[in-house]
Coordinates of C-alpha atoms in Angstrom, one line a residue:
X316 CA -18.6 5.5 40.0
X317 CA -15.4 7.6 40.2
X318 CA -13.3 4.6 39.3
X319 CA -15.5 3.8 36.3
X320 CA -15.1 7.3 35.0
X321 CA -11.3 7.1 35.4
X322 CA -11.2 3.8 33.4
X323 CA -13.5 5.4 30.8
X324 CA -11.2 8.4 30.4
X325 CA -8.1 6.2 30.1
X326 CA -9.8 4.1 27.5
X327 CA -10.9 7.2 25.5
X328 CA -7.4 8.6 25.8
X329 CA -6.0 5.4 24.3
X330 CA -8.5 5.6 21.4
X331 CA -7.6 9.2 20.7
X332 CA -3.8 8.4 20.8
X333 CA -4.1 5.4 18.5
X334 CA -1.9 6.0 15.4
X335 CA -2.7 5.1 11.8
X336 CA -0.9 1.8 11.3
X337 CA -1.0 -1.7 12.8
X338 CA 2.3 -2.7 11.1
X339 CA 4.1 -6.0 11.4
X340 CA 7.7 -6.1 10.3
X341 CA 10.0 -9.0 9.4
X342 CA 13.7 -8.6 8.6
X343 CA 15.2 -11.6 6.9
X344 CA 19.0 -12.0 7.1
X345 CA 19.5 -15.6 6.2
X346 CA 21.8 -14.7 3.3
X347 CA 24.2 -12.7 5.6
X348 CA 27.1 -14.3 7.4
X349 CA 27.7 -12.1 10.4
X350 CA 28.7 -12.5 14.0
X351 CA 26.2 -9.8 15.0
X352 CA 22.8 -11.0 13.9
X353 CA 21.2 -9.0 16.8
X354 CA 21.4 -5.8 14.7
X355 CA 18.7 -7.2 12.4
X356 CA 16.4 -7.9 15.4
X357 CA 17.0 -4.3 16.6
X358 CA 16.3 -3.0 13.1
X359 CA 13.0 -5.0 12.9
X360 CA 11.9 -3.5 16.2
X361 CA 13.0 0.0 15.3
X362 CA 11.0 -0.1 12.0
X363 CA 7.9 -1.5 13.7
X364 CA 8.0 1.2 16.3
X365 CA 8.6 3.9 13.7
X366 CA 5.7 2.9 11.6
X367 CA 3.2 2.3 14.5
X368 CA 4.1 5.2 16.8
X369 CA 4.6 8.0 14.2
X370 CA 1.6 10.4 13.8
X371 CA 1.2 10.5 10.1
X372 CA -2.1 12.4 9.7
X373 CA -4.2 15.0 11.6
X374 CA -7.1 12.5 11.9
X375 CA -7.8 10.3 15.0
X376 CA -7.9 6.6 14.4
X377 CA -9.6 4.2 16.7
X378 CA -7.6 1.0 17.4
X379 CA -9.9 -1.0 15.1
X380 CA -9.5 1.6 12.3
X381 CA -5.8 1.3 12.1
X382 CA -4.5 0.2 8.7
X383 CA -3.3 -3.4 8.6
X384 CA 0.2 -3.5 7.1
X385 CA 3.1 -5.9 6.7
X386 CA 6.6 -5.1 5.8
X387 CA 9.3 -7.7 4.9
X388 CA 12.9 -6.7 4.3
X389 CA 15.1 -9.3 2.8
X390 CA 18.8 -8.4 3.4
X391 CA 20.9 -9.7 0.5
X392 CA 24.2 -7.9 1.1
X393 CA 26.0 -6.4 4.1
X394 CA 28.2 -3.8 2.5
X395 CA 29.7 -2.7 5.8
X396 CA 28.9 -2.9 9.5
X397 CA 26.1 -0.4 9.1
X398 CA 25.3 -0.5 5.4
X399 CA 22.9 -3.0 3.7
X400 CA 21.2 -3.8 0.5
X401 CA 18.1 -5.9 -0.2
X402 CA 14.4 -5.8 -1.1
X403 CA 11.5 -4.1 0.6
X404 CA 8.1 -5.8 0.4
X405 CA 5.0 -4.0 1.7
X406 CA 1.4 -5.1 1.8
X407 CA -1.5 -3.1 3.2
X408 CA -5.2 -4.0 3.4
X409 CA -8.4 -2.6 4.8
X410 CA -11.6 -4.2 6.1
X411 CA -14.7 -4.5 3.9
X412 CA -17.8 -3.0 5.5
X413 CA -20.2 -5.4 7.3
X414 CA -17.9 -8.4 6.7
X415 CA -14.9 -10.2 8.2
X416 CA -13.1 -9.8 4.9
X417 CA -10.0 -7.7 4.3
X418 CA -9.2 -6.4 0.9
X419 CA -5.6 -5.8 -0.2
X420 CA -4.9 -2.2 -1.2
X421 CA -1.2 -2.4 -2.0
X422 CA 1.2 -5.3 -2.5
X423 CA 4.5 -4.2 -3.8
X424 CA 8.2 -5.2 -3.8
X425 CA 10.8 -2.5 -4.1
X426 CA 13.9 -4.1 -5.6
X427 CA 16.2 -1.1 -5.0
X428 CA 16.6 -0.9 -1.3
X429 CA 20.0 0.4 -0.1
X430 CA 20.3 1.9 3.4
X431 CA 22.4 2.6 6.4
X432 CA 21.4 1.7 10.0
X433 CA 23.4 2.1 13.2
X434 CA 22.1 -0.2 15.9
X435 CA 20.0 1.6 18.5
X436 CA 20.1 4.8 16.6
X437 CA 16.5 6.2 16.8
X438 CA 14.5 6.6 13.6
X439 CA 13.0 10.1 13.6
X440 CA 11.1 11.5 10.7
X441 CA 11.6 15.1 9.8
X442 CA 9.2 16.0 7.0
X443 CA 11.5 18.9 5.9
X444 CA 14.7 17.0 5.5
X445 CA 16.2 13.9 3.9
X446 CA 18.0 12.4 6.9
X447 CA 18.5 8.8 5.8
X448 CA 17.4 6.6 3.0
X449 CA 15.8 4.1 5.5
X450 CA 13.6 6.8 7.0
X451 CA 12.7 8.2 3.6
X452 CA 11.7 4.9 2.1
X453 CA 9.5 4.1 5.2
X454 CA 7.9 7.5 5.2
X455 CA 7.3 7.3 1.4
X456 CA 5.5 4.0 1.5
X457 CA 3.6 5.0 4.7
X458 CA 2.2 8.0 2.7
X459 CA 1.5 5.9 -0.4
X460 CA -0.5 3.4 1.7
X461 CA -2.3 6.2 3.5
X462 CA -3.2 7.8 0.1
X463 CA -4.6 4.5 -1.2
X464 CA -6.6 3.9 2.0
X465 CA -8.1 7.4 2.0
X466 CA -8.9 7.1 -1.8
X467 CA -10.8 3.9 -1.1
X468 CA -13.2 5.8 1.3
X469 CA -13.5 9.2 -0.5
X470 CA -13.0 10.2 -4.1
X471 CA -9.4 11.6 -4.3
X472 CA -9.3 11.6 -0.5
X473 CA -5.6 10.5 -0.5
X474 CA -4.2 13.5 -2.4
X475 CA -2.5 15.1 0.7
X476 CA -0.6 11.9 1.4
X477 CA 0.4 11.3 -2.2
X478 CA 1.7 14.9 -2.3
X479 CA 3.7 14.2 0.8
X480 CA 5.2 11.2 -0.9
X481 CA 6.0 13.4 -3.9
X482 CA 7.8 15.9 -1.5
X483 CA 9.9 13.0 -0.1
X484 CA 10.9 12.1 -3.7
X485 CA 11.9 15.7 -4.4
X486 CA 14.0 15.9 -1.2
X487 CA 15.7 12.6 -2.2
X488 CA 17.0 13.8 -5.6
X489 CA 20.5 14.3 -4.2
X490 CA 20.5 11.0 -2.5
X491 CA 23.2 8.5 -3.6
X492 CA 20.9 5.6 -3.1
X493 CA 18.7 4.5 -6.1
X494 CA 15.0 4.4 -6.6
X495 CA 14.2 8.1 -6.4
X496 CA 15.1 9.5 -9.9
X497 CA 13.2 9.4 -13.1
X498 CA 16.1 8.2 -15.2
X499 CA 16.8 5.1 -13.0
X500 CA 14.0 3.1 -14.4
X501 CA 10.2 3.1 -15.1
X502 CA 9.2 1.1 -12.0
X503 CA 10.6 3.0 -9.1
X504 CA 9.4 5.3 -6.3
X505 CA 9.6 8.4 -8.5
X506 CA 7.3 6.9 -11.2
X507 CA 4.8 5.4 -8.8
X508 CA 3.8 8.7 -7.2
X509 CA 4.2 10.5 -10.5
X510 CA 1.7 8.1 -12.0
X511 CA -0.7 8.5 -9.1
X512 CA -0.8 12.3 -9.2
X513 CA -0.7 12.5 -13.0
X514 CA -4.0 13.7 -14.5
X515 CA -4.0 10.7 -16.9
X516 CA -4.4 8.4 -14.0
X517 CA -7.4 10.3 -12.3
X518 CA -9.8 7.6 -13.6
X519 CA -7.8 4.9 -11.8
X520 CA -8.0 6.9 -8.5
X521 CA -11.8 7.2 -9.1
X522 CA -11.7 3.4 -9.6
X523 CA -10.2 3.0 -6.1
X524 CA -13.2 4.7 -4.6
X525 CA -15.8 3.1 -6.8
X526 CA -14.3 -0.4 -6.4
X527 CA -14.0 -0.2 -2.6
X528 CA -16.7 2.1 -1.2
X529 CA -19.5 1.5 -3.8
X530 CA -18.5 -2.0 -4.7
X531 CA -16.9 -4.2 -2.0
X532 CA -18.5 -2.3 0.9
X533 CA -21.9 -2.9 -0.6
X534 CA -21.4 -6.6 -1.3
X535 CA -21.7 -7.4 2.4
X536 CA -25.5 -6.7 2.1
X537 CA -26.2 -6.7 -1.6
X538 CA -23.8 -8.9 -3.5
X539 CA -25.1 -8.3 -7.0
X540 CA -25.4 -4.5 -6.7
X541 CA -21.9 -4.3 -5.2
X542 CA -20.5 -6.6 -7.9
X543 CA -22.0 -4.4 -10.6
X544 CA -20.3 -1.4 -9.1
X545 CA -17.0 -3.3 -9.3
X546 CA -17.5 -3.8 -13.0
X547 CA -18.1 0.0 -13.4
X548 CA -14.9 0.6 -11.5
X549 CA -13.0 -1.7 -13.8
X550 CA -14.4 0.2 -16.8
X551 CA -12.5 3.3 -15.5
X552 CA -9.2 1.4 -15.7
X553 CA -9.8 1.1 -19.5
X554 CA -9.6 4.9 -19.8
X555 CA -6.1 4.8 -18.3
X556 CA -4.9 1.8 -20.2
X557 CA -5.9 3.2 -23.6
X558 CA -3.8 6.4 -22.9
X559 CA -1.0 4.8 -20.9
X560 CA -0.9 1.0 -21.8
X561 CA 2.3 0.4 -19.7
X562 CA 1.1 2.4 -16.7
X563 CA 3.0 1.4 -13.5
X564 CA 0.1 2.5 -11.3
X565 CA -2.2 0.2 -13.3
X566 CA 0.1 -2.7 -12.8
X567 CA 0.4 -2.0 -9.0
X568 CA -3.5 -1.9 -8.8
X569 CA -3.9 -5.3 -10.5
X570 CA -1.0 -6.9 -8.5
X571 CA -3.2 -6.2 -5.5
X572 CA -6.5 -7.1 -7.0
X573 CA -6.1 -10.0 -9.6
X574 CA -6.8 -12.9 -7.2
X575 CA -9.6 -11.0 -5.5
X576 CA -11.3 -10.3 -8.9
X577 CA -11.3 -14.0 -9.8
X578 CA -13.1 -14.8 -6.5
X579 CA -15.6 -12.0 -6.9
X580 CA -16.7 -12.9 -10.4
X581 CA -16.5 -16.7 -10.2
X582 CA -20.0 -16.5 -8.6
X583 CA -21.4 -14.1 -11.2
X584 CA -23.8 -14.8 -14.0
X585 CA -22.5 -15.5 -17.5
X586 CA -23.2 -12.1 -19.2
X587 CA -21.4 -10.3 -16.4
X588 CA -18.5 -12.8 -16.4
X589 CA -18.0 -12.2 -20.2
X590 CA -18.1 -8.4 -19.8
X591 CA -15.6 -8.3 -16.9
X592 CA -13.2 -10.8 -18.5
X593 CA -13.2 -8.8 -21.7
X594 CA -12.1 -5.7 -19.7
X595 CA -9.5 -7.6 -17.6
X596 CA -7.9 -9.3 -20.6
X597 CA -7.5 -5.9 -22.2
X598 CA -6.1 -3.9 -19.2
X599 CA -4.1 -6.6 -17.4
X600 CA -2.7 -9.2 -19.9
X601 CA -0.1 -10.6 -17.5
X602 CA -2.9 -12.1 -15.4
X603 CA -4.9 -13.4 -18.3
X604 CA -4.7 -17.0 -17.2
X605 CA -6.1 -16.2 -13.8
X606 CA -9.0 -14.3 -15.4
X607 CA -9.9 -17.1 -17.8
X608 CA -10.8 -19.1 -14.7
X609 CA -13.8 -16.8 -14.3
X610 CA -15.3 -18.1 -17.5
X611 CA -14.7 -21.7 -16.7
X612 CA -16.2 -21.5 -13.2
X613 CA -19.8 -22.7 -12.7

C-alpha cells in the first residue's frame, strides 16, 4: 500500500508541475551554407525547452490540458556567426469537448524575425526586461496564444495574457529589430495586440468564446445547436468589420478558421448555408472561393 501511495504522489506531482504548452519546434536552415549546422539543432532544442518548461500562468495544467503548439523557424540569412534572419510560423490548437477533434486557434507567420543566438546560451525570460529579441518574440507569441486559448473558454478570459504581450511590445520599443513599432507596418506584433485589446474588437473576442465554448464544444453532442451558435458568433465579426474593415485581428481569426468553417457548414441546411455565406463573403473576401463551396455542397 505504501508503494501505491508513493506512486500516486509522484503522479500527482507530475500533474501539478505540468506547464501550459506542448510545443514542437522545427528550425529549417536549408538556405544557409555553414560549416556549423549544429547550432540550428541546439537552437531548436533551446526554444522547445523554453516554451515547454517556462511557467507562463498561475494556473495548474494537467498534461492532457496543455496547449498543442507548433513553431517553425525558417532561417533565410546568417548575418554573422550568432545573428540570423528569417520567418517565424506558429500554430496553436485546442481540443473540442467530447470529440477527438482539435480546432486551430492561431495560425500566423511573422515575416520580420531577426535575432541573435549564441549556441548553448540559456534562454531565460525576465518579464521586466527586454533581454533579447528571440526571447521577446517567443514570450510575446506564448502570451498571444494563451490569451486566445483562455478567451475560447471564458468571455474575455485571455485579457491578462494579452496585456502581458502588450507590455512586451512596450519594452521592445527601443529594440533595433523590427516588428515592434506602429510605424513599421500594419501587420506586425504591435498592431496584433493593439487590435486585440482595442475596444472596437471586443465583439471579435466575444466571438472567440461563442464560437468555441457555445458552438464547437456543443457540436459533439448536439450538432445543429452548436452550429447555430457558430452562426451567432460570426454575426459578431460583422460588427468589427463594419467599423474596421481592414482589421488585422479579423484577418488572423479567419486565417485560422476558414477551412474549418467550410467543413462545419457543408453539412448544414440550405437556409443556414445562405445566411452564413452572406456573412463570410462580407467579412472575409480573401477566402470567398472557399466559402462558395458551402453553397455547392449537397
